[in-house]
């Protein structure tokens, strides 16, 4: 069974919904574009149709789409290699190219030396149109690139337009639903059309009455279920974004009276689910979303066993939040110093190297040398000691 | 006062400071037609500016793409829809549901593209 969000992707610019003025402005820019014109910078939250618009424009104007995610191709030399020549030439078949740089707000001004300046120079001299997309309108990158770009804002479509699209899909599928059923899905989607379609499809396969479940009902049904299939149905009947589901499940587990081991196992499942969610979002691999609820339902139920958990909307107790905040601050400081010594990015240092530092920190001699070499004060001694002990306990 | 997003409206003279603030907030101005809050506008800030200058609360409504009438009356999402944050064009009750609604929407937009 194919995902409706893929099957019912708009076929052309006119059949998208929402952002009518923005789409119109983009098409006018495209038609009038000539070498030396400004680039188009599409700015707005994820799921508002920026990428779809660019893909459809390339198709409708018969252009070869050269797409780069700026977060993956961050440095100037990488950008030169990928788009340097394309920007100023036709391809072998004489087709013009449309250069699309997605997520330009993912470029870091400090780490990605020269990338923004290179993009600005490329826009000025390009023989092919350049389109960029960013999520954060307030970012420094958007501010810098707006000198050479026509900035076009994108917003979530109004709920009635989301409903209009769902109705057109239902008509294609030959299905009929009540107004209340449409409204339940649209309200849960918060303007995210892709999410609305996915939840519309999964709700249809599990029975529409489930869609009306509230957060409390869905979470309690999830935890009370005797088998993972019932838990899965509860999760699918829960019209919220995957990240919100994770947050609600996490709050309920933390606030429950679960023992240390069960709680740790359950939080470990949520942590893995969060990583998978991050990968889905980064790679825009929406097909994997269909496995997300399933993974949560099966693994979390197994981790919890017969232990009772009830819905709680409170977040973690304040003393735990304070501890998390203090620890994360310390980890950030250690990562910043250590990544400087390694000449590598902070993200990869935090993921690849810091866990080993904690293991090695069980040696007092190593801890002392590490603190001296990184110029960290004695408060870190206690922190590293604690982390090393935690790693030992885990072993 | 009610403001229809995506449509033109008139304001009394509110002084150069208010006018310049509205321009910075992406409000469009046309001597003949008046002001317009559209996709480029920071609707939230602009509404605060106008509301502060007039000393009255603003009620926001979206505009129907097909007939240019107000879209919000009788909308089932009127309570939950944050009109300051969604895209400013919508559909009225008559054009949002019913057979052929999607086709009408698409052909209206297509004719705007063709102009």
Short mmCIF file of C-alpha atoms in Angstrom, two decimals:
data_model
loop_
_atom_site.label_atom_id
_atom_site.label_comp_id
_atom_site.label_asym_id
_atom_site.label_seq_id
_atom_site.Cartn_x
_atom_site.Cartn_y
_atom_site.Cartn_z
CA UNK A 1 0.00 0.00 0.00
CA UNK A 2 1.51 3.33 -1.01
CA UNK A 3 1.48 6.35 1.28
CA UNK A 4 -1.18 8.89 0.36
CA UNK A 5 1.27 11.70 1.02
CA UNK A 6 3.31 10.28 -1.90
CA UNK A 7 0.45 9.04 -4.07
CA UNK A 8 -1.44 12.34 -3.90
CA UNK A 9 1.48 14.73 -4.22
CA UNK A 10 0.26 17.74 -6.24
CA UNK A 11 0.77 17.20 -9.97
CA UNK A 12 1.33 20.88 -10.76
CA UNK A 13 1.69 24.26 -9.06
CA UNK A 14 -2.00 25.10 -9.47
CA UNK A 15 -3.10 21.95 -7.63
CA UNK A 16 -1.14 22.72 -4.47
CA UNK A 17 -3.14 24.28 -1.63
CA UNK A 18 -2.27 27.29 0.56
CA UNK A 19 0.26 30.11 0.07
CA UNK A 20 -1.50 31.33 -3.06
CA UNK A 21 0.16 34.76 -3.09
CA UNK A 22 3.57 33.21 -2.44
CA UNK A 23 3.18 30.66 -5.24
CA UNK A 24 2.06 33.40 -7.58
CA UNK A 25 5.01 35.60 -6.66
CA UNK A 26 7.41 32.68 -7.18
CA UNK A 27 6.03 31.86 -10.63
CA UNK A 28 6.24 35.52 -11.68
CA UNK A 29 9.85 35.62 -10.47
CA UNK A 30 10.57 32.44 -12.40
CA UNK A 31 9.05 33.72 -15.63
CA UNK A 32 10.89 37.03 -15.44
CA UNK A 33 14.22 35.55 -14.37
CA UNK A 34 17.25 36.37 -16.54
CA UNK A 35 20.99 36.13 -15.82
CA UNK A 36 21.88 38.71 -13.18
CA UNK A 37 18.44 38.59 -11.53
CA UNK A 38 18.07 37.93 -7.83
CA UNK A 39 17.67 34.40 -6.45
CA UNK A 40 14.40 33.32 -4.81
CA UNK A 41 14.61 32.59 -1.08
CA UNK A 42 11.58 30.65 0.17
CA UNK A 43 11.22 31.00 3.93
CA UNK A 44 8.73 29.16 6.12
CA UNK A 45 8.17 26.22 8.46
CA UNK A 46 8.60 22.62 7.29
CA UNK A 47 5.64 21.04 5.50
CA UNK A 48 4.39 24.27 3.92
CA UNK A 49 5.20 23.26 0.34
CA UNK A 50 8.50 25.02 -0.41
CA UNK A 51 10.32 21.95 -1.73
CA UNK A 52 7.25 20.66 -3.57
CA UNK A 53 6.88 24.04 -5.30
CA UNK A 54 10.48 23.99 -6.52
CA UNK A 55 10.16 20.41 -7.82
CA UNK A 56 6.92 21.23 -9.65
CA UNK A 57 8.39 24.43 -11.09
CA UNK A 58 11.37 22.50 -12.52
CA UNK A 59 8.93 20.02 -14.07
CA UNK A 60 6.55 22.64 -15.47
CA UNK A 61 9.32 24.81 -16.89
CA UNK A 62 11.18 21.71 -18.20
CA UNK A 63 14.37 22.44 -16.31
CA UNK A 64 16.95 20.08 -14.93
CA UNK A 65 16.76 20.28 -11.12
CA UNK A 66 20.08 20.34 -9.29
CA UNK A 67 19.19 19.99 -5.63
CA UNK A 68 21.53 20.29 -2.68
CA UNK A 69 20.80 20.25 0.99
CA UNK A 70 22.98 23.00 2.36
CA UNK A 71 23.20 21.23 5.72
CA UNK A 72 24.98 18.31 4.02
CA UNK A 73 27.16 20.32 1.67
CA UNK A 74 28.36 22.93 4.05
CA UNK A 75 31.77 24.15 3.01
CA UNK A 76 32.67 26.46 0.17
CA UNK A 77 34.83 23.92 -1.69
CA UNK A 78 32.03 21.33 -1.55
CA UNK A 79 29.55 23.87 -2.92
CA UNK A 80 31.98 24.93 -5.66
CA UNK A 81 32.36 21.28 -6.67
CA UNK A 82 28.61 20.62 -6.74
CA UNK A 83 27.17 23.80 -8.21
CA UNK A 84 30.06 25.89 -9.47
CA UNK A 85 29.82 24.74 -13.09
CA UNK A 86 26.09 24.02 -13.14
CA UNK A 87 25.36 27.61 -12.19
CA UNK A 88 26.91 28.90 -15.36
CA UNK A 89 26.12 26.33 -18.03
CA UNK A 90 23.60 24.12 -19.81
CA UNK A 91 23.76 20.35 -19.41
CA UNK A 92 24.79 17.94 -22.18
CA UNK A 93 21.25 17.87 -23.59
CA UNK A 94 21.02 21.65 -23.77
CA UNK A 95 18.59 21.82 -20.81
CA UNK A 96 18.80 24.77 -18.46
CA UNK A 97 19.21 23.92 -14.79
CA UNK A 98 17.36 25.11 -11.73
CA UNK A 99 19.68 25.16 -8.74
CA UNK A 100 17.94 24.48 -5.44
CA UNK A 101 19.76 24.91 -2.14
CA UNK A 102 17.54 23.59 0.62
CA UNK A 103 17.90 24.45 4.32
CA UNK A 104 20.37 27.29 3.85
CA UNK A 105 19.72 28.30 7.44
CA UNK A 106 21.55 25.07 8.34
CA UNK A 107 24.83 26.65 7.21
CA UNK A 108 26.86 27.86 10.12
CA UNK A 109 28.48 31.24 9.58
CA UNK A 110 31.49 30.36 11.69
CA UNK A 111 32.12 26.75 10.67
CA UNK A 112 31.16 26.86 7.01
CA UNK A 113 33.84 29.27 5.93
CA UNK A 114 32.95 31.16 2.81
CA UNK A 115 29.77 29.22 1.94
CA UNK A 116 27.39 32.17 2.26
CA UNK A 117 29.74 34.48 0.32
CA UNK A 118 30.12 31.82 -2.37
CA UNK A 119 26.32 31.50 -2.70
CA UNK A 120 26.01 35.30 -2.98
CA UNK A 121 28.69 35.43 -5.69
CA UNK A 122 27.09 32.50 -7.53
CA UNK A 123 23.68 34.22 -7.54
CA UNK A 124 25.18 37.38 -9.04
CA UNK A 125 26.95 35.56 -11.87
CA UNK A 126 24.60 32.58 -12.41
CA UNK A 127 23.36 31.77 -15.90
CA UNK A 128 20.68 29.56 -14.33
CA UNK A 129 18.09 30.50 -11.68
CA UNK A 130 18.98 29.78 -8.06
CA UNK A 131 16.29 29.01 -5.47
CA UNK A 132 17.02 28.63 -1.77
CA UNK A 133 14.81 27.48 1.09
CA UNK A 134 15.06 28.12 4.82
CA UNK A 135 12.86 27.42 7.83
CA UNK A 136 13.81 30.26 10.14
CA UNK A 137 12.98 33.79 8.89
CA UNK A 138 15.00 35.34 11.72
CA UNK A 139 18.22 33.44 11.00
CA UNK A 140 21.46 35.24 10.23
CA UNK A 141 21.79 33.29 6.97
CA UNK A 142 18.40 34.50 5.72
CA UNK A 143 19.35 38.06 6.63
CA UNK A 144 22.66 37.81 4.73
CA UNK A 145 21.19 36.07 1.68
CA UNK A 146 18.24 38.45 1.42
CA UNK A 147 20.64 41.04 -0.13
CA UNK A 148 20.76 38.93 -3.28
CA UNK A 149 17.33 37.31 -3.07
CA UNK A 150 13.65 37.90 -3.45
CA UNK A 151 12.37 36.63 -0.10
CA UNK A 152 9.04 34.79 -0.34
CA UNK A 153 7.30 33.83 2.90
CA UNK A 154 5.46 30.52 3.33
CA UNK A 155 2.94 29.78 6.05
CA UNK A 156 0.87 26.72 6.99
CA UNK A 157 -2.29 26.53 4.85
CA UNK A 158 -5.56 27.50 6.58
CA UNK A 159 -7.43 24.47 8.03
CA UNK A 160 -10.24 24.75 5.50
CA UNK A 161 -7.73 24.39 2.67
CA UNK A 162 -6.26 21.28 4.28
CA UNK A 163 -9.80 19.89 4.45
CA UNK A 164 -10.35 20.77 0.78
CA UNK A 165 -7.31 18.67 -0.15
CA UNK A 166 -8.40 15.75 2.04
CA UNK A 167 -11.83 15.84 0.41
CA UNK A 168 -10.27 15.71 -3.05
CA UNK A 169 -8.19 12.68 -1.98
CA UNK A 170 -11.26 10.95 -0.49
CA UNK A 171 -13.10 11.57 -3.76
CA UNK A 172 -10.25 9.95 -5.73
CA UNK A 173 -10.25 7.01 -3.33
CA UNK A 174 -14.03 6.72 -3.63
CA UNK A 175 -14.49 7.04 0.15
CA UNK A 176 -17.01 9.08 2.13
CA UNK A 177 -16.49 10.52 5.59
CA UNK A 178 -18.54 12.80 7.80
CA UNK A 179 -17.70 16.47 8.31
CA UNK A 180 -16.74 15.67 11.91
CA UNK A 181 -14.25 13.06 10.74
CA UNK A 182 -12.55 15.55 8.40
CA UNK A 183 -12.49 18.18 11.13
CA UNK A 184 -10.85 15.80 13.63
CA UNK A 185 -7.97 15.03 11.25
CA UNK A 186 -7.53 18.66 10.14
CA UNK A 187 -7.40 19.97 13.71
CA UNK A 188 -4.76 17.40 14.66
CA UNK A 189 -2.55 18.21 11.68
CA UNK A 190 -1.86 21.85 12.63
CA UNK A 191 -1.53 22.94 9.01
CA UNK A 192 0.88 20.14 8.02
CA UNK A 193 -0.69 18.71 4.86
CA UNK A 194 1.66 15.75 4.66
CA UNK A 195 0.85 14.77 8.22
CA UNK A 196 -2.88 15.27 7.60
CA UNK A 197 -2.78 12.88 4.65
CA UNK A 198 -0.81 10.25 6.56
CA UNK A 199 -3.09 10.38 9.59
CA UNK A 200 -6.16 10.42 7.31
CA UNK A 201 -4.89 7.25 5.66
CA UNK A 202 -3.97 5.41 8.86
CA UNK A 203 -7.19 6.54 10.58
CA UNK A 204 -9.14 5.15 7.62
CA UNK A 205 -7.51 1.76 8.03
CA UNK A 206 -8.19 1.57 11.76
CA UNK A 207 -11.75 2.90 11.87
CA UNK A 208 -12.69 6.53 11.99
CA UNK A 209 -14.24 6.58 15.43
CA UNK A 210 -10.68 6.21 16.79
CA UNK A 211 -9.72 9.56 15.29
CA UNK A 212 -11.85 11.29 17.88
CA UNK A 213 -9.69 10.00 20.72
CA UNK A 214 -8.34 12.72 22.94
CA UNK A 215 -4.73 12.76 24.11
CA UNK A 216 -5.74 11.31 27.50
CA UNK A 217 -7.79 8.53 25.91
CA UNK A 218 -5.09 7.64 23.38
CA UNK A 219 -2.23 7.56 25.90
CA UNK A 220 -4.22 5.62 28.51
CA UNK A 221 -5.44 3.13 25.90
CA UNK A 222 -1.85 2.76 24.73
CA UNK A 223 -0.56 1.94 28.23
CA UNK A 224 -3.60 -0.15 29.31
CA UNK A 225 -3.67 -2.32 26.18
CA UNK A 226 -3.11 -6.04 26.73
CA UNK A 227 -1.30 -6.41 23.41
CA UNK A 228 0.88 -4.24 21.20
CA UNK A 229 -1.67 -4.22 18.32
CA UNK A 230 -4.21 -2.38 20.51
CA UNK A 231 -1.43 0.02 21.55
CA UNK A 232 -0.61 0.61 17.90
CA UNK A 233 -4.25 1.42 17.09
CA UNK A 234 -4.33 3.89 19.98
CA UNK A 235 -1.21 5.63 18.70
CA UNK A 236 -2.60 5.86 15.18
CA UNK A 237 -5.90 7.19 16.47
CA UNK A 238 -4.02 9.95 18.23
CA UNK A 239 -4.05 12.94 15.88
CA UNK A 240 -0.84 14.62 16.95
CA UNK A 241 2.58 15.05 15.41
CA UNK A 242 5.09 12.22 16.13
CA UNK A 243 7.26 14.51 18.29
CA UNK A 244 4.22 15.45 20.40
CA UNK A 245 3.42 11.77 20.89
CA UNK A 246 6.97 11.18 22.11
CA UNK A 247 6.71 14.12 24.50
CA UNK A 248 3.39 12.93 25.94
CA UNK A 249 4.64 9.38 26.36
CA UNK A 250 7.85 10.61 27.98
CA UNK A 251 6.02 12.89 30.45
CA UNK A 252 3.69 10.05 31.43
CA UNK A 253 6.56 7.58 31.94
CA UNK A 254 8.66 10.01 33.98
CA UNK A 255 5.70 10.87 36.22
CA UNK A 256 4.69 7.23 36.71
CA UNK A 257 5.81 5.23 39.72
CA UNK A 258 7.89 2.88 37.56
CA UNK A 259 10.99 1.29 39.06
CA UNK A 260 14.42 2.47 37.90
CA UNK A 261 15.10 -0.38 35.49
CA UNK A 262 11.71 -0.33 33.76
CA UNK A 263 11.82 3.44 33.50
CA UNK A 264 15.34 3.37 32.05
CA UNK A 265 14.32 0.74 29.47
CA UNK A 266 11.21 2.69 28.47
CA UNK A 267 13.12 5.97 28.16
CA UNK A 268 15.76 4.17 26.12
CA UNK A 269 13.06 3.14 23.61
CA UNK A 270 11.81 6.74 23.43
CA UNK A 271 15.35 7.98 22.95
CA UNK A 272 15.86 5.61 19.99
CA UNK A 273 12.51 6.64 18.55
CA UNK A 274 13.58 10.28 18.85
CA UNK A 275 16.80 9.55 16.93
CA UNK A 276 14.80 7.80 14.18
CA UNK A 277 12.42 10.78 14.08
CA UNK A 278 15.42 13.10 13.65
CA UNK A 279 16.69 10.97 10.76
CA UNK A 280 13.27 10.99 9.10
CA UNK A 281 13.08 14.78 9.41
CA UNK A 282 16.66 15.39 8.24
CA UNK A 283 16.43 13.00 5.30
CA UNK A 284 12.81 13.96 4.53
CA UNK A 285 12.22 10.21 4.35
CA UNK A 286 8.54 10.41 5.17
CA UNK A 287 7.93 6.81 4.09
CA UNK A 288 9.61 5.69 7.31
CA UNK A 289 6.90 7.44 9.35
CA UNK A 290 4.64 4.44 8.81
CA UNK A 291 7.04 2.34 10.95
CA UNK A 292 7.35 4.94 13.69
CA UNK A 293 4.10 4.16 15.57
CA UNK A 294 4.70 0.47 15.05
CA UNK A 295 8.19 0.61 16.56
CA UNK A 296 6.93 2.62 19.53
CA UNK A 297 4.00 0.30 20.15
CA UNK A 298 5.98 -2.94 20.03
CA UNK A 299 9.20 -1.90 21.76
CA UNK A 300 7.68 0.34 24.41
CA UNK A 301 5.07 -2.22 25.39
CA UNK A 302 7.80 -4.84 25.70
CA UNK A 303 9.97 -2.53 27.82
CA UNK A 304 7.09 -1.73 30.17
CA UNK A 305 5.79 -5.28 30.56
CA UNK A 306 2.78 -5.31 32.91
CA UNK A 307 3.72 -2.13 34.75
CA UNK A 308 0.92 0.42 34.92
CA UNK A 309 1.41 3.90 33.51
CA UNK A 310 -1.23 6.60 33.32
CA UNK A 311 -1.35 9.78 31.26
CA UNK A 312 0.30 12.78 32.87
CA UNK A 313 0.72 16.14 31.18
CA UNK A 314 3.27 17.40 33.68
CA UNK A 315 6.83 17.49 32.52
CA UNK A 316 9.73 16.07 34.52
CA UNK A 317 9.97 17.07 38.21
CA UNK A 318 11.83 20.36 38.63
CA UNK A 319 14.82 18.79 40.38
CA UNK A 320 15.29 16.38 37.45
CA UNK A 321 14.93 19.20 34.95
CA UNK A 322 17.53 21.20 36.86
CA UNK A 323 19.92 18.25 36.85
CA UNK A 324 19.43 17.70 33.10
CA UNK A 325 20.02 21.41 32.47
CA UNK A 326 23.20 21.50 34.59
CA UNK A 327 24.59 18.31 33.07
CA UNK A 328 23.88 19.38 29.51
CA UNK A 329 25.62 22.70 30.14
CA UNK A 330 28.71 20.87 31.37
CA UNK A 331 28.65 18.44 28.41
CA UNK A 332 28.39 21.40 26.04
CA UNK A 333 31.42 23.10 27.63
CA UNK A 334 33.51 19.91 27.52
CA UNK A 335 32.45 19.29 23.91
CA UNK A 336 33.35 22.85 22.90
CA UNK A 337 36.87 22.57 24.34
CA UNK A 338 37.49 19.04 23.17
CA UNK A 339 36.23 19.62 19.59
CA UNK A 340 38.65 22.55 19.35
CA UNK A 341 41.52 20.25 20.27
CA UNK A 342 40.41 17.64 17.75
CA UNK A 343 39.74 20.17 14.98
CA UNK A 344 36.34 18.67 14.30
CA UNK A 345 32.71 19.75 14.62
CA UNK A 346 30.93 19.83 17.95
CA UNK A 347 28.11 17.58 16.84
CA UNK A 348 30.36 14.70 15.83
CA UNK A 349 32.50 15.19 18.94
CA UNK A 350 29.44 14.99 21.18
CA UNK A 351 28.18 11.82 19.52
CA UNK A 352 31.42 9.97 18.76
CA UNK A 353 34.01 11.04 21.33
CA UNK A 354 32.42 12.27 24.53
CA UNK A 355 31.01 8.84 25.56
CA UNK A 356 34.59 7.44 25.41
CA UNK A 357 35.85 10.34 27.50
CA UNK A 358 33.33 9.39 30.18
CA UNK A 359 34.53 5.78 30.15
CA UNK A 360 38.18 6.83 30.37
CA UNK A 361 37.35 9.30 33.15
CA UNK A 362 37.00 6.45 35.64
CA UNK A 363 40.78 6.82 35.98
CA UNK A 364 41.56 9.70 38.32
CA UNK A 365 44.87 10.30 36.55
CA UNK A 366 43.14 10.60 33.16
CA UNK A 367 40.49 12.96 34.61
CA UNK A 368 43.16 15.25 36.01
CA UNK A 369 45.10 15.39 32.75
CA UNK A 370 41.94 15.93 30.73
CA UNK A 371 40.81 18.84 32.91
CA UNK A 372 44.25 20.46 32.72
CA UNK A 373 44.54 20.08 28.96
CA UNK A 374 41.05 21.47 28.36
CA UNK A 375 41.43 24.28 30.92
CA UNK A 376 38.33 23.20 32.83
CA UNK A 377 37.86 24.04 36.50
CA UNK A 378 37.46 21.57 39.38
CA UNK A 379 33.64 21.49 39.21
CA UNK A 380 34.09 19.30 36.13
CA UNK A 381 36.11 16.77 38.18
CA UNK A 382 32.99 15.84 40.16
CA UNK A 383 30.84 15.77 37.03
CA UNK A 384 33.22 13.46 35.13
CA UNK A 385 33.53 11.22 38.19
CA UNK A 386 29.73 10.93 38.33
CA UNK A 387 29.43 10.20 34.60
CA UNK A 388 32.20 7.57 34.79
CA UNK A 389 30.40 5.88 37.71
CA UNK A 390 27.15 5.91 35.69
CA UNK A 391 28.86 4.25 32.72
CA UNK A 392 30.30 1.59 35.08
CA UNK A 393 26.87 0.87 36.56
CA UNK A 394 25.47 0.43 33.02
CA UNK A 395 28.21 -2.11 32.25
CA UNK B 1 -12.52 46.84 13.62
CA UNK B 2 -12.47 43.87 11.28
CA UNK B 3 -9.51 43.30 8.93
CA UNK B 4 -9.78 40.91 6.01
CA UNK B 5 -6.31 39.48 5.35
CA UNK B 6 -5.39 39.42 1.69
CA UNK B 7 -7.87 42.23 0.98
CA UNK B 8 -7.46 46.03 0.84
CA UNK B 9 -8.71 48.21 3.68
CA UNK B 10 -8.62 51.89 4.58
CA UNK B 11 -7.33 53.51 7.76
CA UNK B 12 -7.73 57.07 8.99
CA UNK B 13 -4.53 59.16 9.04
CA UNK B 14 -2.50 57.72 11.93
CA UNK B 15 0.73 59.71 11.55
CA UNK B 16 4.09 59.03 9.94
CA UNK B 17 5.42 56.86 12.79
CA UNK B 18 2.55 54.39 12.46
CA UNK B 19 2.78 54.47 8.67
CA UNK B 20 6.52 53.77 8.74
CA UNK B 21 6.03 50.97 11.31
CA UNK B 22 3.41 49.35 9.07
CA UNK B 23 5.71 49.55 6.05
CA UNK B 24 8.49 47.87 8.06
CA UNK B 25 6.02 45.16 9.04
CA UNK B 26 5.47 44.33 5.39
CA UNK B 27 2.04 45.97 5.01
CA UNK B 28 1.38 47.04 1.41
CA UNK B 29 0.11 50.54 0.65
CA UNK B 30 -1.56 51.87 -2.45
CA UNK B 31 -2.77 55.45 -2.65
CA UNK B 32 -5.96 54.39 -4.40
CA UNK B 33 -6.75 51.11 -2.65
CA UNK B 34 -5.41 51.63 0.89
CA UNK B 35 -3.54 49.02 2.96
CA UNK B 36 -3.19 45.29 2.57
CA UNK B 37 -1.95 42.56 4.90
CA UNK B 38 -0.69 39.71 2.77
CA UNK B 39 1.82 36.88 2.68
CA UNK B 40 4.77 39.25 3.10
CA UNK B 41 3.36 40.94 6.19
CA UNK B 42 4.24 40.30 9.78
CA UNK B 43 0.53 40.08 10.57
CA UNK B 44 0.93 39.76 14.33
CA UNK B 45 3.03 42.94 14.67
CA UNK B 46 1.00 44.90 12.12
CA UNK B 47 -2.26 44.10 13.92
CA UNK B 48 -0.71 45.27 17.21
CA UNK B 49 0.41 48.51 15.55
CA UNK B 50 -3.02 49.24 14.05
CA UNK B 51 -4.85 48.20 17.19
CA UNK B 52 -2.60 50.42 19.35
CA UNK B 53 -2.98 53.40 17.01
CA UNK B 54 -6.76 53.09 16.75
CA UNK B 55 -7.25 52.14 20.38
CA UNK B 56 -9.55 49.25 19.52
CA UNK B 57 -9.33 45.47 19.16
CA UNK B 58 -8.89 43.94 15.72
CA UNK B 59 -10.89 41.03 14.45
CA UNK B 60 -9.12 39.14 11.67
CA UNK B 61 -10.73 37.28 8.82
CA UNK B 62 -9.25 35.46 5.81
CA UNK B 63 -10.38 36.09 2.25
CA UNK B 64 -11.93 33.53 -0.09
CA UNK B 65 -9.75 32.85 -3.14
CA UNK B 66 -12.73 32.16 -5.37
CA UNK B 67 -15.20 34.96 -4.55
CA UNK B 68 -13.03 37.40 -2.51
CA UNK B 69 -15.64 37.41 0.27
CA UNK B 70 -14.81 36.93 3.92
CA UNK B 71 -13.97 33.27 4.51
CA UNK B 72 -14.30 32.96 8.29
CA UNK B 73 -18.01 33.34 9.09
CA UNK B 74 -19.48 29.88 9.76
CA UNK B 75 -16.06 28.19 9.46
CA UNK B 76 -15.86 25.11 11.72
CA UNK B 77 -12.21 25.94 12.42
CA UNK B 78 -12.85 29.59 13.39
CA UNK B 79 -11.93 28.99 17.05
CA UNK B 80 -8.75 26.96 16.50
CA UNK B 81 -7.40 28.64 13.34
CA UNK B 82 -4.65 31.15 14.21
CA UNK B 83 -5.28 33.68 11.45
CA UNK B 84 -2.11 35.62 12.27
CA UNK B 85 0.00 32.58 11.36
CA UNK B 86 -1.70 30.77 8.48
CA UNK B 87 -1.49 31.72 4.82
CA UNK B 88 -3.88 34.67 4.36
CA UNK B 89 -6.11 33.32 1.59
CA UNK B 90 -8.71 30.67 2.35
CA UNK B 91 -12.15 29.58 1.13
CA UNK B 92 -15.63 30.61 2.23
CA UNK B 93 -18.30 28.10 3.28
CA UNK B 94 -19.77 28.00 -0.20
CA UNK B 95 -16.48 27.24 -1.95
CA UNK B 96 -14.80 24.99 0.63
CA UNK B 97 -17.14 22.00 0.43
CA UNK B 98 -19.41 20.44 -2.07
CA UNK B 99 -18.89 18.70 -5.41
CA UNK B 100 -16.28 20.31 -7.61
CA UNK B 101 -14.88 22.55 -4.82
CA UNK B 102 -11.30 21.42 -5.39
CA UNK B 103 -11.63 21.78 -9.15
CA UNK B 104 -13.00 25.34 -8.74
CA UNK B 105 -10.11 26.19 -6.40
CA UNK B 106 -7.49 24.84 -8.82
CA UNK B 107 -8.99 26.50 -11.88
CA UNK B 108 -9.29 29.85 -10.04
CA UNK B 109 -5.62 29.72 -9.11
CA UNK B 110 -4.64 28.51 -12.58
CA UNK B 111 -6.41 31.51 -14.13
CA UNK B 112 -4.47 33.81 -11.77
CA UNK B 113 -1.25 32.14 -12.95
CA UNK B 114 -2.24 32.60 -16.57
CA UNK B 115 -2.83 36.36 -16.20
#
